[in-house]
Amino acid sequence: MSDEKISNNKAIDAALHLNGNPQNVKQFYDDWAKHYNLDTSSSEYSGPAIGAKLLSEYLPAKDSRLLDAGCGTGLVGIELHNLGYRHVDGFDLSDAMAEKAVASGAYRQVIGGIDMMRAAENYADANYAAILSIGVFTLGHVAPEALIVLLQLASPGGLLLVSTRTHYYDQTNFQLVIDELIESGQLELLKVIRDAPYNNDGDGHYWVMRKAG
Ligand SMILES: C[S@@+](CC[C@H](N)C(=O)[O-])C[C@H]1O[C@@H](n2cnc3c(N)ncnc32)[C@H](O)[C@@H]1O
């Protein structure tokens, strides 16, 4: 990736210049965990609130079993908790981020040190009504193929709700991965909100998908 400046916040800009290597990404977030909430709040990060609200429109039952994939410090879980959801699990690559999520009290269970690309190994019997992943399909973090892994963790007919930073969508094969999942009958696209608020550096897209029943 180029060294072009993407964000005006130093840490957020550095996050967008990660190289997708799980060890580097983990180290970066372990170091950032302490200041993450303050930095993202200063950047008017709205992904968690938008993602949680969107989920509640498609899955209003508050006892639904949800998985927050790449939960970070728990911002998505807190939004879901405020909406009344009480059965939210989460995982993250970074142990330090996951510890913050545990401390938020919004989750039933949080596991740190899990690479999304290998998450199916840790959730062998997963049968979640919905998987959310907000702020993770972003440059230098996970490849679009991680969608295929997340799909395995959802129940038949379960939902997948993810955000993509606009520049991630523009620079990766995300659309191709979705198209292939739809064409092969594994996924249905229920809604995409394009160019919606994300943070004060740019927009994002929000995708609501349903796993084949
Ligand atoms: C920008 S933060 C978003 C966190 C949270 N979802 C939120 O909206 O605040 C990105 C998160 O993705 C996690 N992450 C990055 N690559 C990952 C991977 N391969 N597997 C699991 N988590 C990953 C990072 O550790 C970090 O916590």
PDB file of C-alpha atoms and ligand atoms in Angstrom:
ATOM      1  CA  MET A   1       0.000   0.000   0.000  1.00  0.00           C
ATOM      2  CA  SER A   2       1.130   3.565  -0.612  1.00  0.00           C
ATOM      3  CA  ASP A   3       2.219   5.847   2.206  1.00  0.00           C
ATOM      4  CA  GLU A   4      -0.562   8.268   1.314  1.00  0.00           C
ATOM      5  CA  LYS A   5      -2.183   9.868   4.360  1.00  0.00           C
ATOM      6  CA  ILE A   6      -5.695   8.467   4.884  1.00  0.00           C
ATOM      7  CA  SER A   7      -6.774   9.860   8.227  1.00  0.00           C
ATOM      8  CA  ASN A   8      -5.966  12.994  10.188  1.00  0.00           C
ATOM      9  CA  ASN A   9      -5.673  11.016  13.417  1.00  0.00           C
ATOM     10  CA  LYS A  10      -2.160   9.583  13.778  1.00  0.00           C
ATOM     11  CA  ALA A  11      -3.205   6.212  15.259  1.00  0.00           C
ATOM     12  CA  ILE A  12      -6.143   5.736  12.886  1.00  0.00           C
ATOM     13  CA  ASP A  13      -3.902   6.565   9.949  1.00  0.00           C
ATOM     14  CA  ALA A  14      -1.339   4.035  11.163  1.00  0.00           C
ATOM     15  CA  ALA A  15      -4.103   1.397  11.488  1.00  0.00           C
ATOM     16  CA  LEU A  16      -5.054   1.952   7.870  1.00  0.00           C
ATOM     17  CA  HIS A  17      -1.444   1.349   6.834  1.00  0.00           C
ATOM     18  CA  LEU A  18      -1.169  -2.083   8.456  1.00  0.00           C
ATOM     19  CA  ASN A  19      -0.170  -4.927   6.152  1.00  0.00           C
ATOM     20  CA  GLY A  20      -2.754  -7.554   7.122  1.00  0.00           C
ATOM     21  CA  ASN A  21      -0.124  -9.731   8.806  1.00  0.00           C
ATOM     22  CA  PRO A  22      -1.970 -10.984  11.931  1.00  0.00           C
ATOM     23  CA  GLN A  23       1.124 -10.691  14.149  1.00  0.00           C
ATOM     24  CA  ASN A  24       1.670  -7.047  13.183  1.00  0.00           C
ATOM     25  CA  VAL A  25      -2.025  -6.206  13.447  1.00  0.00           C
ATOM     26  CA  LYS A  26      -2.245  -7.866  16.871  1.00  0.00           C
ATOM     27  CA  GLN A  27       0.795  -5.959  18.167  1.00  0.00           C
ATOM     28  CA  PHE A  28      -0.575  -2.690  16.819  1.00  0.00           C
ATOM     29  CA  TYR A  29      -3.941  -3.114  18.558  1.00  0.00           C
ATOM     30  CA  ASP A  30      -2.362  -4.421  21.767  1.00  0.00           C
ATOM     31  CA  ASP A  31      -0.462  -1.115  21.861  1.00  0.00           C
ATOM     32  CA  TRP A  32      -3.453   1.021  20.860  1.00  0.00           C
ATOM     33  CA  ALA A  33      -6.051  -0.597  23.187  1.00  0.00           C
ATOM     34  CA  LYS A  34      -5.555   1.933  25.991  1.00  0.00           C
ATOM     35  CA  HIS A  35      -6.300   4.947  23.768  1.00  0.00           C
ATOM     36  CA  TYR A  36      -8.594   3.357  21.179  1.00  0.00           C
ATOM     37  CA  ASN A  37     -11.916   4.524  22.631  1.00  0.00           C
ATOM     38  CA  LEU A  38     -10.730   8.095  23.071  1.00  0.00           C
ATOM     39  CA  ASP A  39      -9.178   8.297  19.579  1.00  0.00           C
ATOM     40  CA  THR A  40     -12.188   6.792  17.817  1.00  0.00           C
ATOM     41  CA  SER A  41     -14.597   8.943  19.785  1.00  0.00           C
ATOM     42  CA  SER A  42     -12.594  12.040  18.777  1.00  0.00           C
ATOM     43  CA  SER A  43     -12.856  10.894  15.161  1.00  0.00           C
ATOM     44  CA  GLU A  44     -16.665  10.719  15.461  1.00  0.00           C
ATOM     45  CA  TYR A  45     -16.594   6.988  14.709  1.00  0.00           C
ATOM     46  CA  SER A  46     -20.223   6.001  14.145  1.00  0.00           C
ATOM     47  CA  GLY A  47     -19.811   2.443  12.795  1.00  0.00           C
ATOM     48  CA  PRO A  48     -20.852   0.642  16.014  1.00  0.00           C
ATOM     49  CA  ALA A  49     -24.033   2.696  16.520  1.00  0.00           C
ATOM     50  CA  ILE A  50     -25.075   2.377  12.873  1.00  0.00           C
ATOM     51  CA  GLY A  51     -24.291  -1.354  12.759  1.00  0.00           C
ATOM     52  CA  ALA A  52     -26.201  -2.135  15.969  1.00  0.00           C
ATOM     53  CA  LYS A  53     -29.240  -0.119  14.928  1.00  0.00           C
ATOM     54  CA  LEU A  54     -29.281  -1.792  11.515  1.00  0.00           C
ATOM     55  CA  LEU A  55     -29.145  -5.201  13.169  1.00  0.00           C
ATOM     56  CA  SER A  56     -32.118  -4.345  15.383  1.00  0.00           C
ATOM     57  CA  GLU A  57     -34.179  -3.571  12.280  1.00  0.00           C
ATOM     58  CA  TYR A  58     -33.569  -7.065  10.868  1.00  0.00           C
ATOM     59  CA  LEU A  59     -33.357  -9.063  14.096  1.00  0.00           C
ATOM     60  CA  PRO A  60     -35.496  -7.403  16.784  1.00  0.00           C
ATOM     61  CA  ALA A  61     -35.617 -10.446  19.126  1.00  0.00           C
ATOM     62  CA  LYS A  62     -33.466  -9.394  22.066  1.00  0.00           C
ATOM     63  CA  ASP A  63     -32.640 -12.972  23.097  1.00  0.00           C
ATOM     64  CA  SER A  64     -30.929 -13.646  19.741  1.00  0.00           C
ATOM     65  CA  ARG A  65     -27.461 -15.176  19.967  1.00  0.00           C
ATOM     66  CA  LEU A  66     -25.043 -12.690  18.418  1.00  0.00           C
ATOM     67  CA  LEU A  67     -21.320 -12.822  17.667  1.00  0.00           C
ATOM     68  CA  ASP A  68     -19.248  -9.650  17.368  1.00  0.00           C
ATOM     69  CA  ALA A  69     -16.282 -10.651  15.179  1.00  0.00           C
ATOM     70  CA  GLY A  70     -13.311  -8.339  15.730  1.00  0.00           C
ATOM     71  CA  CYS A  71     -15.062  -6.857  18.758  1.00  0.00           C
ATOM     72  CA  GLY A  72     -12.127  -4.635  19.723  1.00  0.00           C
ATOM     73  CA  THR A  73     -12.791  -2.785  22.984  1.00  0.00           C
ATOM     74  CA  GLY A  74     -16.499  -3.593  22.812  1.00  0.00           C
ATOM     75  CA  LEU A  75     -18.040  -0.523  21.200  1.00  0.00           C
ATOM     76  CA  VAL A  76     -20.468  -2.646  19.153  1.00  0.00           C
ATOM     77  CA  GLY A  77     -21.387  -4.769  22.173  1.00  0.00           C
ATOM     78  CA  ILE A  78     -22.143  -1.639  24.205  1.00  0.00           C
ATOM     79  CA  GLU A  79     -24.476  -0.351  21.464  1.00  0.00           C
ATOM     80  CA  LEU A  80     -26.190  -3.746  21.302  1.00  0.00           C
ATOM     81  CA  HIS A  81     -26.486  -3.863  25.086  1.00  0.00           C
ATOM     82  CA  ASN A  82     -28.062  -0.396  25.087  1.00  0.00           C
ATOM     83  CA  LEU A  83     -30.604  -1.701  22.580  1.00  0.00           C
ATOM     84  CA  GLY A  84     -31.468  -4.563  24.941  1.00  0.00           C
ATOM     85  CA  TYR A  85     -29.469  -7.495  23.504  1.00  0.00           C
ATOM     86  CA  ARG A  86     -28.202  -9.738  26.277  1.00  0.00           C
ATOM     87  CA  HIS A  87     -26.599 -12.652  24.469  1.00  0.00           C
ATOM     88  CA  VAL A  88     -23.585 -11.204  22.672  1.00  0.00           C
ATOM     89  CA  ASP A  89     -20.289 -13.062  22.338  1.00  0.00           C
ATOM     90  CA  GLY A  90     -17.157 -11.517  20.877  1.00  0.00           C
ATOM     91  CA  PHE A  91     -13.672 -12.350  19.713  1.00  0.00           C
ATOM     92  CA  ASP A  92     -10.663 -10.347  18.649  1.00  0.00           C
ATOM     93  CA  LEU A  93      -7.123 -10.877  17.473  1.00  0.00           C
ATOM     94  CA  SER A  94      -5.786  -8.557  20.162  1.00  0.00           C
ATOM     95  CA  ASP A  95      -5.888  -9.741  23.767  1.00  0.00           C
ATOM     96  CA  ALA A  96      -5.602  -6.191  25.085  1.00  0.00           C
ATOM     97  CA  MET A  97      -8.582  -5.034  23.018  1.00  0.00           C
ATOM     98  CA  ALA A  98     -10.561  -8.115  24.097  1.00  0.00           C
ATOM     99  CA  GLU A  99      -9.811  -7.379  27.763  1.00  0.00           C
ATOM    100  CA  LYS A 100     -11.442  -3.964  27.324  1.00  0.00           C
ATOM    101  CA  ALA A 101     -14.468  -5.657  25.763  1.00  0.00           C
ATOM    102  CA  VAL A 102     -14.724  -7.964  28.792  1.00  0.00           C
ATOM    103  CA  ALA A 103     -14.522  -4.922  31.083  1.00  0.00           C
ATOM    104  CA  SER A 104     -17.383  -3.250  29.201  1.00  0.00           C
ATOM    105  CA  GLY A 105     -19.755  -5.834  30.694  1.00  0.00           C
ATOM    106  CA  ALA A 106     -21.705  -5.939  27.441  1.00  0.00           C
ATOM    107  CA  TYR A 107     -20.689  -9.472  26.444  1.00  0.00           C
ATOM    108  CA  ARG A 108     -21.533 -12.922  27.659  1.00  0.00           C
ATOM    109  CA  GLN A 109     -18.172 -14.295  26.505  1.00  0.00           C
ATOM    110  CA  VAL A 110     -15.137 -12.663  24.856  1.00  0.00           C
ATOM    111  CA  ILE A 111     -12.119 -14.521  23.482  1.00  0.00           C
ATOM    112  CA  GLY A 112      -8.848 -12.767  22.628  1.00  0.00           C
ATOM    113  CA  GLY A 113      -6.080 -14.007  20.355  1.00  0.00           C
ATOM    114  CA  ILE A 114      -8.389 -15.294  17.618  1.00  0.00           C
ATOM    115  CA  ASP A 115      -7.540 -14.643  13.987  1.00  0.00           C
ATOM    116  CA  MET A 116     -10.770 -14.294  12.041  1.00  0.00           C
ATOM    117  CA  MET A 117      -9.416 -16.417   9.199  1.00  0.00           C
ATOM    118  CA  ARG A 118      -9.179 -19.341  11.648  1.00  0.00           C
ATOM    119  CA  ALA A 119     -12.210 -18.522  13.780  1.00  0.00           C
ATOM    120  CA  ALA A 120     -14.135 -21.623  12.686  1.00  0.00           C
ATOM    121  CA  GLU A 121     -11.600 -23.723  14.622  1.00  0.00           C
ATOM    122  CA  ASN A 122     -12.573 -21.940  17.857  1.00  0.00           C
ATOM    123  CA  TYR A 123     -16.310 -21.941  17.221  1.00  0.00           C
ATOM    124  CA  ALA A 124     -16.788 -25.483  15.980  1.00  0.00           C
ATOM    125  CA  ASP A 125     -20.484 -25.669  16.909  1.00  0.00           C
ATOM    126  CA  ALA A 126     -21.311 -22.038  16.238  1.00  0.00           C
ATOM    127  CA  ASN A 127     -24.895 -21.390  15.336  1.00  0.00           C
ATOM    128  CA  TYR A 128     -25.287 -17.638  15.761  1.00  0.00           C
ATOM    129  CA  ALA A 129     -28.445 -15.822  14.688  1.00  0.00           C
ATOM    130  CA  ALA A 130     -26.220 -12.992  13.502  1.00  0.00           C
ATOM    131  CA  ILE A 131     -22.555 -12.191  13.106  1.00  0.00           C
ATOM    132  CA  LEU A 132     -21.532  -8.541  13.170  1.00  0.00           C
ATOM    133  CA  SER A 133     -18.150  -7.260  12.090  1.00  0.00           C
ATOM    134  CA  ILE A 134     -17.753  -3.507  12.236  1.00  0.00           C
ATOM    135  CA  GLY A 135     -14.512  -1.675  11.515  1.00  0.00           C
ATOM    136  CA  VAL A 136     -12.641  -4.848  10.576  1.00  0.00           C
ATOM    137  CA  PHE A 137     -13.119  -5.012   6.808  1.00  0.00           C
ATOM    138  CA  THR A 138     -10.756  -2.102   6.458  1.00  0.00           C
ATOM    139  CA  LEU A 139      -7.398  -1.662   4.720  1.00  0.00           C
ATOM    140  CA  GLY A 140      -4.547  -3.695   6.181  1.00  0.00           C
ATOM    141  CA  HIS A 141      -6.808  -5.759   8.467  1.00  0.00           C
ATOM    142  CA  VAL A 142      -8.678  -8.748   6.981  1.00  0.00           C
ATOM    143  CA  ALA A 143      -9.135  -9.954   3.405  1.00  0.00           C
ATOM    144  CA  PRO A 144     -12.663 -10.058   1.930  1.00  0.00           C
ATOM    145  CA  GLU A 145     -12.441 -13.879   2.039  1.00  0.00           C
ATOM    146  CA  ALA A 146     -12.933 -13.611   5.821  1.00  0.00           C
ATOM    147  CA  LEU A 147     -16.628 -13.287   4.949  1.00  0.00           C
ATOM    148  CA  ILE A 148     -16.600 -16.961   3.982  1.00  0.00           C
ATOM    149  CA  VAL A 149     -15.321 -17.858   7.460  1.00  0.00           C
ATOM    150  CA  LEU A 150     -17.906 -15.688   9.213  1.00  0.00           C
ATOM    151  CA  LEU A 151     -20.645 -17.308   7.173  1.00  0.00           C
ATOM    152  CA  GLN A 152     -19.732 -20.685   8.694  1.00  0.00           C
ATOM    153  CA  LEU A 153     -20.406 -19.313  12.186  1.00  0.00           C
ATOM    154  CA  ALA A 154     -23.988 -18.291  11.413  1.00  0.00           C
ATOM    155  CA  SER A 155     -27.036 -20.526  11.700  1.00  0.00           C
ATOM    156  CA  PRO A 156     -28.892 -21.408   8.483  1.00  0.00           C
ATOM    157  CA  GLY A 157     -30.867 -18.267   7.653  1.00  0.00           C
ATOM    158  CA  GLY A 158     -28.646 -16.270  10.040  1.00  0.00           C
ATOM    159  CA  LEU A 159     -27.548 -12.708   9.354  1.00  0.00           C
ATOM    160  CA  LEU A 160     -24.159 -11.283   8.525  1.00  0.00           C
ATOM    161  CA  LEU A 161     -23.779  -7.548   9.079  1.00  0.00           C
ATOM    162  CA  VAL A 162     -20.488  -5.900   8.158  1.00  0.00           C
ATOM    163  CA  SER A 163     -19.104  -2.474   7.446  1.00  0.00           C
ATOM    164  CA  THR A 164     -16.524  -1.727   4.784  1.00  0.00           C
ATOM    165  CA  ARG A 165     -14.543   1.470   4.653  1.00  0.00           C
ATOM    166  CA  THR A 166     -15.150   3.022   1.243  1.00  0.00           C
ATOM    167  CA  HIS A 167     -11.484   2.868   0.272  1.00  0.00           C
ATOM    168  CA  TYR A 168     -11.357  -0.807   1.343  1.00  0.00           C
ATOM    169  CA  TYR A 169     -14.320  -1.595  -0.902  1.00  0.00           C
ATOM    170  CA  ASP A 170     -12.722   0.333  -3.777  1.00  0.00           C
ATOM    171  CA  GLN A 171      -9.299  -1.312  -3.444  1.00  0.00           C
ATOM    172  CA  THR A 172     -10.156  -4.959  -2.710  1.00  0.00           C
ATOM    173  CA  ASN A 173     -12.166  -7.797  -4.286  1.00  0.00           C
ATOM    174  CA  PHE A 174     -14.916  -7.488  -1.647  1.00  0.00           C
ATOM    175  CA  GLN A 175     -17.686  -7.153  -4.268  1.00  0.00           C
ATOM    176  CA  LEU A 176     -16.374 -10.189  -6.143  1.00  0.00           C
ATOM    177  CA  VAL A 177     -16.420 -12.318  -2.972  1.00  0.00           C
ATOM    178  CA  ILE A 178     -20.020 -11.277  -2.267  1.00  0.00           C
ATOM    179  CA  ASP A 179     -21.057 -11.900  -5.883  1.00  0.00           C
ATOM    180  CA  GLU A 180     -19.580 -15.406  -5.796  1.00  0.00           C
ATOM    181  CA  LEU A 181     -21.326 -16.242  -2.512  1.00  0.00           C
ATOM    182  CA  ILE A 182     -24.630 -15.030  -3.950  1.00  0.00           C
ATOM    183  CA  GLU A 183     -24.188 -16.840  -7.274  1.00  0.00           C
ATOM    184  CA  SER A 184     -23.356 -20.098  -5.490  1.00  0.00           C
ATOM    185  CA  GLY A 185     -26.561 -19.777  -3.449  1.00  0.00           C
ATOM    186  CA  GLN A 186     -24.800 -19.401  -0.082  1.00  0.00           C
ATOM    187  CA  LEU A 187     -25.816 -15.826   0.610  1.00  0.00           C
ATOM    188  CA  GLU A 188     -28.566 -13.318  -0.039  1.00  0.00           C
ATOM    189  CA  LEU A 189     -27.875  -9.591   0.051  1.00  0.00           C
ATOM    190  CA  LEU A 190     -30.697  -7.928   2.001  1.00  0.00           C
ATOM    191  CA  LYS A 191     -29.433  -4.372   2.055  1.00  0.00           C
ATOM    192  CA  VAL A 192     -26.402  -2.243   1.399  1.00  0.00           C
ATOM    193  CA  ILE A 193     -26.192   1.340   2.592  1.00  0.00           C
ATOM    194  CA  ARG A 194     -23.481   3.027   0.575  1.00  0.00           C
ATOM    195  CA  ASP A 195     -21.451   6.095   1.468  1.00  0.00           C
ATOM    196  CA  ALA A 196     -22.958   6.326   4.950  1.00  0.00           C
ATOM    197  CA  PRO A 197     -21.274   8.084   7.888  1.00  0.00           C
ATOM    198  CA  TYR A 198     -18.289   6.213   9.326  1.00  0.00           C
ATOM    199  CA  ASN A 199     -15.922   8.745  10.868  1.00  0.00           C
ATOM    200  CA  ASN A 200     -14.782  12.274  10.201  1.00  0.00           C
ATOM    201  CA  ASP A 201     -12.207  11.040   7.682  1.00  0.00           C
ATOM    202  CA  GLY A 202     -14.643   9.378   5.335  1.00  0.00           C
ATOM    203  CA  ASP A 203     -17.639   7.218   4.644  1.00  0.00           C
ATOM    204  CA  GLY A 204     -18.339   3.515   4.788  1.00  0.00           C
ATOM    205  CA  HIS A 205     -20.755   0.995   3.368  1.00  0.00           C
ATOM    206  CA  TYR A 206     -22.942  -1.210   5.594  1.00  0.00           C
ATOM    207  CA  TRP A 207     -23.964  -4.656   4.348  1.00  0.00           C
ATOM    208  CA  VAL A 208     -26.792  -6.844   5.646  1.00  0.00           C
ATOM    209  CA  MET A 209     -26.711 -10.395   4.294  1.00  0.00           C
ATOM    210  CA  ARG A 210     -28.567 -13.612   5.035  1.00  0.00           C
ATOM    211  CA  LYS A 211     -26.984 -17.059   4.983  1.00  0.00           C
ATOM    212  CA  ALA A 212     -28.939 -19.571   2.934  1.00  0.00           C
ATOM    213  CA  GLY A 213     -31.444 -21.475   5.098  1.00  0.00           C
TER     214      GLY A 213
HETATM  215  C1  LIG B   1     -10.937  -0.683  13.978  1.00  0.00           C
HETATM  216  S1  LIG B   1     -11.018  -1.939  15.178  1.00  0.00           S
HETATM  217  C2  LIG B   1     -12.774  -2.238  15.284  1.00  0.00           C
HETATM  218  C3  LIG B   1     -13.152  -2.806  16.616  1.00  0.00           C
HETATM  219  C4  LIG B   1     -14.635  -2.784  16.908  1.00  0.00           C
HETATM  220  N1  LIG B   1     -15.351  -3.703  16.053  1.00  0.00           N
HETATM  221  C5  LIG B   1     -15.180  -1.384  16.779  1.00  0.00           C
HETATM  222  O1  LIG B   1     -16.007  -1.154  15.881  1.00  0.00           O
HETATM  223  O2  LIG B   1     -14.749  -0.521  17.559  1.00  0.00           O
HETATM  224  C6  LIG B   1     -10.478  -3.367  14.291  1.00  0.00           C
HETATM  225  C7  LIG B   1     -10.390  -4.594  15.169  1.00  0.00           C
HETATM  226  O3  LIG B   1     -10.206  -5.728  14.331  1.00  0.00           O
HETATM  227  C8  LIG B   1      -9.331  -6.597  14.977  1.00  0.00           C
HETATM  228  N2  LIG B   1      -8.733  -7.464  13.959  1.00  0.00           N
HETATM  229  C9  LIG B   1      -7.924  -7.108  12.941  1.00  0.00           C
HETATM  230  N3  LIG B   1      -7.578  -8.169  12.219  1.00  0.00           N
HETATM  231  C10 LIG B   1      -8.197  -9.238  12.807  1.00  0.00           C
HETATM  232  C11 LIG B   1      -8.209 -10.628  12.535  1.00  0.00           C
HETATM  233  N4  LIG B   1      -7.516 -11.146  11.522  1.00  0.00           N
HETATM  234  N5  LIG B   1      -8.926 -11.423  13.340  1.00  0.00           N
HETATM  235  C12 LIG B   1      -9.627 -10.912  14.391  1.00  0.00           C
HETATM  236  N6  LIG B   1      -9.653  -9.602  14.694  1.00  0.00           N
HETATM  237  C13 LIG B   1      -8.942  -8.779  13.914  1.00  0.00           C
HETATM  238  C14 LIG B   1      -8.328  -5.693  15.659  1.00  0.00           C
HETATM  239  O4  LIG B   1      -7.605  -6.344  16.675  1.00  0.00           O
HETATM  240  C15 LIG B   1      -9.226  -4.566  16.147  1.00  0.00           C
HETATM  241  O5  LIG B   1      -9.687  -4.795  17.442  1.00  0.00           O
END
